[in-house]
XYZ file of C-alpha atoms in Angstrom:
518
model
C 1.436 30.129 58.312
C 3.629 29.389 61.390
C 6.484 31.465 60.106
C 4.059 34.298 59.720
C 3.026 33.955 63.292
C 6.441 33.848 64.555
C 7.451 37.132 62.652
C 4.279 38.915 64.211
C 5.463 38.063 67.520
C 9.204 39.096 66.713
C 7.605 42.560 65.327
C 4.815 43.998 67.531
C 1.664 44.506 65.119
C 0.354 47.779 65.723
C -3.405 48.108 64.748
C -4.925 51.087 65.881
C -4.136 54.669 67.380
C -4.599 53.471 70.814
C -2.200 50.412 70.357
C 0.323 53.069 68.615
C 0.501 55.206 71.574
C 0.729 52.300 74.192
C 3.644 50.891 72.105
C 5.553 54.245 71.762
C 5.548 54.887 75.594
C 7.676 51.683 75.881
C 11.275 52.310 77.444
C 14.002 52.260 74.877
C 14.267 52.428 71.054
C 11.653 50.900 68.891
C 11.840 50.464 64.955
C 8.504 50.673 63.404
C 8.274 49.534 59.843
C 5.315 51.751 58.360
C 3.461 50.001 55.630
C 0.447 50.405 53.250
C -2.375 48.034 53.607
C -2.112 46.978 49.851
C 1.436 45.645 49.949
C 1.983 44.809 53.800
C 5.256 45.036 55.783
C 8.654 44.735 54.361
C 9.562 41.079 54.534
C 13.009 41.484 52.933
C 14.418 43.242 56.129
C 13.022 40.760 59.029
C 15.749 38.089 58.735
C 18.042 41.265 59.409
C 16.188 42.788 62.212
C 16.074 39.169 63.768
C 19.933 38.844 63.207
C 20.775 42.262 64.828
C 18.316 41.427 67.758
C 20.003 38.130 68.462
C 23.491 39.604 68.252
C 22.804 42.594 70.512
C 20.441 40.608 72.863
C 19.083 44.151 74.320
C 15.715 44.498 75.808
C 15.764 48.094 74.980
C 15.656 47.447 71.406
C 12.048 46.498 69.992
C 10.605 46.145 66.275
C 7.204 46.738 65.351
C 5.178 46.938 62.031
C 2.197 49.357 61.723
C -0.258 49.964 58.773
C -0.642 53.673 57.941
C -4.431 53.262 56.849
C -5.487 52.379 60.578
C -3.423 54.893 62.678
C -4.434 58.362 62.799
C -0.742 59.497 63.537
C 0.373 58.334 60.529
C -2.039 59.864 58.330
C 0.697 61.592 56.178
C 2.521 58.458 55.582
C -0.483 56.854 53.712
C -0.096 56.113 49.828
C 3.374 55.947 50.068
C 5.225 53.110 48.031
C 8.741 53.506 49.297
C 9.465 51.074 52.629
C 9.623 53.617 55.522
C 11.271 52.761 58.978
C 10.866 55.147 61.899
C 12.760 55.038 64.950
C 11.117 56.089 68.345
C 12.444 56.736 71.746
C 10.111 57.744 74.542
C 7.528 58.461 72.065
C 9.792 60.826 70.018
C 10.871 60.590 66.608
C 14.887 60.160 66.542
C 15.409 58.840 62.958
C 14.250 58.078 59.497
C 15.340 55.319 56.930
C 13.656 55.072 53.529
C 14.264 51.969 51.457
C 15.293 48.461 52.340
C 18.961 49.810 52.669
C 20.623 46.874 55.079
C 23.779 48.613 55.856
C 22.029 51.787 56.597
C 19.408 50.192 58.868
C 21.932 48.361 60.723
C 24.168 51.337 61.483
C 21.152 53.444 62.387
C 19.910 50.669 64.621
C 23.281 50.512 66.459
C 24.025 54.341 66.606
C 20.506 55.273 68.089
C 20.511 52.480 70.559
C 23.882 53.671 71.781
C 22.305 57.098 71.996
C 19.119 55.967 73.790
C 21.349 54.129 76.539
C 23.299 57.475 77.156
C 20.004 59.387 77.419
C 18.790 56.781 80.026
C 22.187 56.252 81.906
C 23.761 59.775 81.749
C 20.851 62.013 81.353
C 21.993 63.317 77.778
C 19.521 65.231 75.814
C 17.688 63.237 73.282
C 17.953 64.291 69.725
C 14.494 64.677 68.555
C 13.853 65.271 64.774
C 11.308 65.831 62.225
C 10.818 63.896 59.056
C 12.274 66.343 56.564
C 10.618 64.574 53.481
C 7.267 65.429 54.859
C 8.131 68.877 55.675
C 9.361 69.379 52.114
C 5.849 68.046 50.683
C 3.971 70.282 52.764
C 6.281 73.307 51.633
C 5.532 72.291 47.974
C 4.022 75.286 46.404
C 3.694 74.116 42.629
C 2.113 70.672 42.384
C 3.058 68.685 39.144
C 0.704 68.702 36.262
C -1.999 65.948 36.056
C -0.002 64.222 33.225
C 3.234 64.374 34.557
C 5.081 60.904 34.707
C 6.525 59.407 37.817
C 9.797 58.435 36.360
C 12.624 57.759 38.729
C 15.890 59.693 38.333
C 19.441 58.544 38.829
C 20.904 61.667 40.420
C 23.322 63.800 38.678
C 26.929 62.526 39.058
C 25.792 59.364 40.603
C 27.483 56.212 39.183
C 25.500 53.252 38.154
C 25.516 49.964 36.514
C 22.880 47.666 35.254
C 22.637 44.186 36.743
C 20.720 40.892 35.943
C 19.782 38.164 38.229
C 19.481 35.293 35.686
C 16.607 33.072 35.077
C 18.113 29.614 36.736
C 18.918 31.764 39.982
C 15.282 33.274 39.926
C 13.842 30.085 39.252
C 15.574 28.334 42.093
C 14.164 31.152 44.529
C 17.540 32.876 45.214
C 16.922 36.248 44.075
C 15.901 37.824 47.410
C 18.628 36.252 49.151
C 20.943 37.840 46.397
C 19.388 41.175 46.551
C 20.015 41.281 50.450
C 23.611 40.340 50.006
C 24.056 43.139 47.491
C 22.565 45.689 50.015
C 24.578 44.276 52.900
C 27.843 44.831 50.834
C 27.034 48.404 50.411
C 25.547 48.600 46.972
C 22.197 50.726 46.479
C 19.237 49.345 44.229
C 17.740 52.176 42.646
C 15.293 49.923 40.742
C 14.465 46.231 40.507
C 11.971 44.806 38.029
C 11.245 41.203 36.933
C 11.175 40.753 33.478
C 10.916 37.590 30.827
C 12.848 38.634 27.884
C 11.593 37.427 24.423
C 14.368 35.815 22.169
C 14.289 39.020 20.026
C 15.006 41.182 23.153
C 17.920 38.745 24.052
C 19.236 39.132 20.878
C 19.206 42.910 20.942
C 20.660 43.004 24.512
C 23.587 40.536 23.634
C 24.261 41.587 19.895
C 27.921 42.390 20.600
C 28.356 38.575 21.320
C 26.833 37.272 18.211
C 29.943 35.913 16.747
C 30.526 33.705 20.090
C 30.032 29.896 19.848
C 27.670 29.460 22.362
C 25.418 32.481 21.313
C 22.689 30.571 20.395
C 22.602 28.784 23.929
C 22.861 32.179 25.305
C 19.929 33.527 23.786
C 17.625 30.322 24.686
C 18.916 30.810 28.314
C 18.208 34.161 28.908
C 14.704 34.189 27.265
C 13.932 30.810 29.341
C 12.295 32.525 32.049
C 11.926 35.681 34.487
C 15.032 37.356 35.505
C 15.449 40.366 37.744
C 17.190 43.402 36.237
C 18.444 45.906 38.814
C 20.129 49.332 38.610
C 23.033 49.327 40.841
C 24.621 52.354 42.617
C 26.687 52.907 45.682
C 26.706 55.218 48.653
C 29.722 57.083 47.670
C 31.270 59.023 44.662
C 33.504 56.373 43.540
C 32.573 54.352 40.127
C 30.515 51.433 41.044
C 31.302 49.456 38.045
C 34.636 48.145 39.145
C 33.249 47.548 42.459
C 30.231 45.655 41.142
C 32.123 43.457 39.011
C 34.643 42.782 41.788
C 31.632 41.410 43.937
C 30.113 39.281 41.345
C 33.562 37.743 40.319
C 34.953 36.362 37.077
C 32.509 35.129 34.531
C 34.171 31.535 34.478
C 32.506 30.047 37.516
C 35.066 27.604 38.283
C 37.651 30.391 38.026
C 35.404 32.306 40.560
C 35.351 29.471 43.122
C 39.170 29.416 42.973
C 39.990 33.148 42.895
C 36.841 34.594 44.409
C 35.088 32.209 46.712
C 32.965 34.927 48.438
C 31.737 36.321 45.014
C 28.083 35.937 43.709
C 29.144 33.736 40.983
C 31.122 31.438 43.206
C 28.190 30.925 45.268
C 25.192 30.907 42.895
C 26.712 29.907 39.354
C 27.283 26.517 37.882
C 29.040 27.012 34.527
C 29.967 30.205 31.953
C 26.379 30.905 30.691
C 24.577 29.850 33.939
C 26.945 32.293 36.281
C 24.294 33.740 38.217
C 24.717 37.342 37.407
C 25.350 39.794 34.777
C 26.937 43.201 35.194
C 27.690 46.063 32.798
C 31.268 46.166 31.709
C 31.659 49.777 31.337
C 29.902 53.015 31.370
C 28.860 52.896 27.657
C 27.443 49.596 28.131
C 25.742 50.447 31.543
C 24.141 53.172 29.481
C 22.940 51.207 26.863
C 21.525 48.708 29.042
C 19.761 51.192 31.198
C 17.899 52.473 27.942
C 17.251 49.053 26.954
C 15.620 47.766 30.138
C 14.242 51.180 31.556
C 13.536 53.465 28.656
C 11.431 55.620 30.924
C 13.997 55.908 33.591
C 15.827 59.106 33.448
C 19.613 60.171 34.269
C 19.297 63.649 35.860
C 22.048 65.443 34.311
C 23.601 68.774 34.918
C 22.846 71.205 32.498
C 26.025 71.226 30.715
C 27.118 70.719 27.330
C 29.271 67.685 28.249
C 26.442 66.084 30.101
C 24.035 67.009 27.320
C 26.114 65.278 24.758
C 26.587 62.167 26.760
C 22.963 61.426 27.837
C 21.408 58.776 26.016
C 18.133 59.835 23.953
C 15.290 57.843 22.573
C 13.445 58.587 19.291
C 10.952 57.020 17.071
C 11.672 55.000 13.704
C 9.049 53.596 11.538
C 9.407 51.212 8.712
C 6.719 51.572 6.421
C 4.804 48.818 4.622
C 6.673 48.228 1.535
C 10.114 47.782 2.886
C 8.843 46.034 6.166
C 7.622 43.337 3.818
C 10.566 42.829 1.795
C 13.674 43.930 3.649
C 12.712 44.159 7.399
C 15.853 42.015 8.516
C 18.295 44.466 6.584
C 16.913 47.758 7.788
C 17.029 46.395 11.502
C 20.740 44.972 10.847
C 21.446 48.670 9.483
C 20.014 50.068 12.700
C 22.122 48.043 14.999
C 25.191 48.633 12.951
C 24.800 52.061 13.562
C 24.945 51.592 17.211
C 21.447 51.945 18.226
C 19.505 49.759 20.653
C 16.009 48.992 20.211
C 14.038 49.517 23.480
C 10.661 48.839 22.286
C 9.319 47.583 19.022
C 5.595 46.755 17.743
C 4.252 45.738 14.119
C 0.723 47.459 13.824
C -1.719 47.832 11.189
C -2.998 51.363 11.136
C -6.328 52.841 10.594
C -7.064 55.777 8.360
C -7.878 57.586 11.506
C -4.672 56.620 13.266
C -2.753 58.119 10.309
C -4.400 61.374 10.327
C -3.911 61.699 14.178
C -0.167 60.857 13.751
C 0.362 63.158 10.602
C -2.476 65.941 11.486
C 0.532 68.378 10.785
C 0.606 67.365 7.136
C -3.022 66.414 6.299
C -3.050 69.582 3.928
C 0.155 69.125 1.977
C -0.012 67.787 -1.598
C 1.867 64.471 -0.661
C -0.705 63.552 2.189
C -2.961 61.182 0.142
C -0.167 59.172 -0.917
C 1.407 59.163 2.563
C -1.983 57.870 4.043
C -2.551 55.373 1.396
C 0.996 53.902 2.145
C 0.786 53.997 5.759
C -2.575 52.181 5.478
C -1.619 49.572 2.724
C -0.223 46.897 5.351
C 1.428 46.853 8.678
C 4.228 49.203 9.851
C 7.031 48.376 12.386
C 7.490 50.969 15.275
C 10.581 51.117 17.189
C 11.874 53.154 20.254
C 15.465 53.499 19.115
C 18.022 54.602 22.056
C 21.540 56.137 21.705
C 23.668 59.404 22.446
C 21.986 61.963 20.538
C 19.516 59.490 18.860
C 17.403 62.036 17.225
C 20.235 63.665 15.338
C 21.910 60.187 14.340
C 18.799 58.592 13.276
C 17.876 61.896 11.279
C 21.453 61.875 9.768
C 21.236 58.087 8.789
C 17.832 58.382 7.231
C 18.871 61.258 4.842
C 16.696 63.744 3.038
C 12.884 63.115 3.283
C 12.649 63.725 -0.574
C 13.651 60.428 -2.428
C 15.312 62.557 -5.221
C 17.496 64.437 -2.999
C 18.330 61.371 -1.025
C 19.445 59.621 -4.356
C 21.321 62.385 -5.523
C 22.779 64.169 -2.573
C 22.843 61.151 0.054
C 23.173 57.764 -1.923
C 24.435 55.969 1.232
C 21.737 57.080 3.444
C 18.853 54.372 4.446
C 16.116 56.280 2.533
C 18.033 55.946 -0.608
C 19.091 52.378 0.032
C 15.660 51.251 0.692
C 13.641 52.830 -1.825
C 11.241 50.609 -3.738
C 11.264 51.597 -7.400
C 7.975 53.871 -8.407
C 7.600 54.909 -4.736
C 6.487 58.618 -4.094
C 6.882 58.209 -0.567
C 10.131 57.536 1.364
C 9.978 54.315 3.339
C 11.477 55.456 6.831
C 10.422 57.772 9.246
C 12.378 59.556 12.201
C 11.217 62.391 14.869
C 12.507 65.680 14.239
C 13.007 66.837 18.087
C 13.233 65.245 21.462
C 9.657 66.353 22.395
C 8.444 65.026 18.955
C 10.147 61.809 19.798
C 8.545 61.386 23.185
C 5.240 62.101 21.874
C 5.443 59.767 18.918
C 6.846 56.964 21.089
C 3.946 57.539 23.593
C 1.368 57.283 20.422
C 2.698 53.955 19.562
C 3.822 52.450 23.043
C 0.825 53.969 25.425
C 0.891 52.638 28.981
C -1.887 50.182 29.266
C -3.973 49.236 32.112
C -5.805 45.775 33.010
C -7.770 44.524 35.716
C -6.959 41.725 38.009
C -9.158 40.226 40.700
C -7.902 38.158 43.786
C -10.546 35.602 44.108
C -12.225 34.715 47.871
C -9.811 31.763 48.783
C -6.624 33.368 47.663
C -7.405 36.567 49.313
C -7.786 35.094 52.528
C -4.521 32.562 52.338
C -2.398 34.480 49.936
C -3.087 38.030 49.510
C 0.492 39.693 50.720
C 2.448 37.121 48.406
C 0.030 37.976 45.596
C 0.441 41.487 45.865
C 4.054 41.288 46.262
C 4.567 38.931 43.197
C 2.152 41.692 40.867
C 4.479 44.493 41.918
C 7.760 42.580 41.775
C 6.794 41.847 38.100
C 6.889 45.556 37.391
C 3.410 46.324 37.483
C 2.041 49.589 39.221
C -1.264 49.219 41.074
C -3.079 52.375 40.350
C -6.341 51.611 42.047
C -7.499 49.139 44.617
C -10.747 48.060 46.207
C -11.826 45.225 48.519
C -15.358 44.516 47.846
C -18.137 41.720 48.383
C -19.813 41.153 45.097
C -23.772 41.212 44.698
C -25.197 38.191 42.932
C -26.086 40.594 40.004
C -22.528 41.906 39.981
C -20.935 38.429 39.483
C -23.600 37.419 36.965
C -22.818 40.614 34.972
C -18.985 40.025 35.356
C -19.229 36.457 34.190
C -21.982 36.680 31.556
C -19.954 35.050 28.784
C -19.912 32.061 30.699
C -23.635 31.846 31.332
C -25.245 28.482 30.347
C -21.997 26.547 31.178
C -22.388 23.720 33.756
C -19.928 25.451 36.119
C -21.807 29.004 35.806
C -23.904 29.055 38.991
C -21.244 27.732 41.215
C -18.687 30.569 40.013
C -21.417 33.060 40.802
C -22.081 31.948 44.163
C -18.335 31.560 44.906
C -17.706 35.007 43.690
C -20.175 36.458 45.889
C -18.194 36.016 48.912
C -15.639 38.970 49.659
C -12.971 39.446 46.807
C -10.607 42.065 46.223
C -9.818 43.670 42.829
C -7.158 46.279 41.654
C -6.340 47.595 38.366
């Protein structure tokens, strides 16, 4: 707790409108970290701000944190997830930085402090601004549909690569330190998710290394615990991939220590597999890895034939019960051999109602009863496949839907190869169009919601830390409420424990104030 008090002393904690007006009236430049109550101030930049303050040693530079929900002047900043830093001089807004971009924050602090000194010593005019992002929101006339997604975009023409901070480094608590070094080196982090890969996912990701001697050891290591998966870009137009690979250093840690001692692998790696970080080797691999880890993260492409043909697509594949039972591994290998990445997969037993919903456009066809019987006879495997022109390539690989046509016209197609004798229904499904693919993927892989409750003791001592861990693990908090449970509410919530020795104590404990989010 001592560290927290020190940070609050270093950064003035603005708690209400009156205090806000008082702080902004101070002489000099003040940088305010605007935060939401549910996530707290941006801790990742505190060490940077302290370093800048110590280096400059200037009394005209101050730092503050302000909760948007408790200050009337910050009403328009409420509900914003992105870290926002406002620069004020004499109560006027002079600069805005969004995102924990260390190099940009440092440059802005130095530039704005110098500008304010010129205003104070030479009487120059202060360059007052308005927050353009807020103005754009006010001018928006056509709001998004209620069901629109919030998927982020990699801007058109922006070079990107996928980076992985590996499990051993995360386990040793070095992930945040590495992320800060990445930003200080001038790289831009477009996305950051904590993920624990399954062995199956690790095999799909590293399928191109399946022939290597230490492949099994690599799979075990990469699925041994959480890692951080980042989308890395840069502030300029140059290709980020060679710059990133130069920054992380050679794959062999010993070579990295000799030839690139300042590289990430030299500083944090221990041996070849445990070399701290991974980076895509080329654009094709970066594209595959983006689709693998961020299947809902879209590339913002120019509407040209060239970009349309190079953008990765998703399509849905279904392996029906008969083939799934006997030849699952063969089908999956054929999919990998064709260059597809498997972004998501789920084995599921469908009900009659689910089959009717999925195939509602086919229910009046003569073949539908046989299709329904086939789809409910055992589990099916749903796959979200990713590749350039995935829809067309998967349809071509499948061959004709009619088994007789597949056998006669396309004997090398998957439907011809994986056709059980005496089956009237082909055993593999593929989406017909991109729109259909997205709808079908949503059918099998819907967004799930769950409820989490932070109990009273943890709420008092570790609220901010828990909220940060939740978001760092890739969860989105859609609703949040802090409440005091009545005895009746607590008894209802834990009714399945009624009669157990600890029940009364648990109910009394939960009747203290607690915070619930879902």
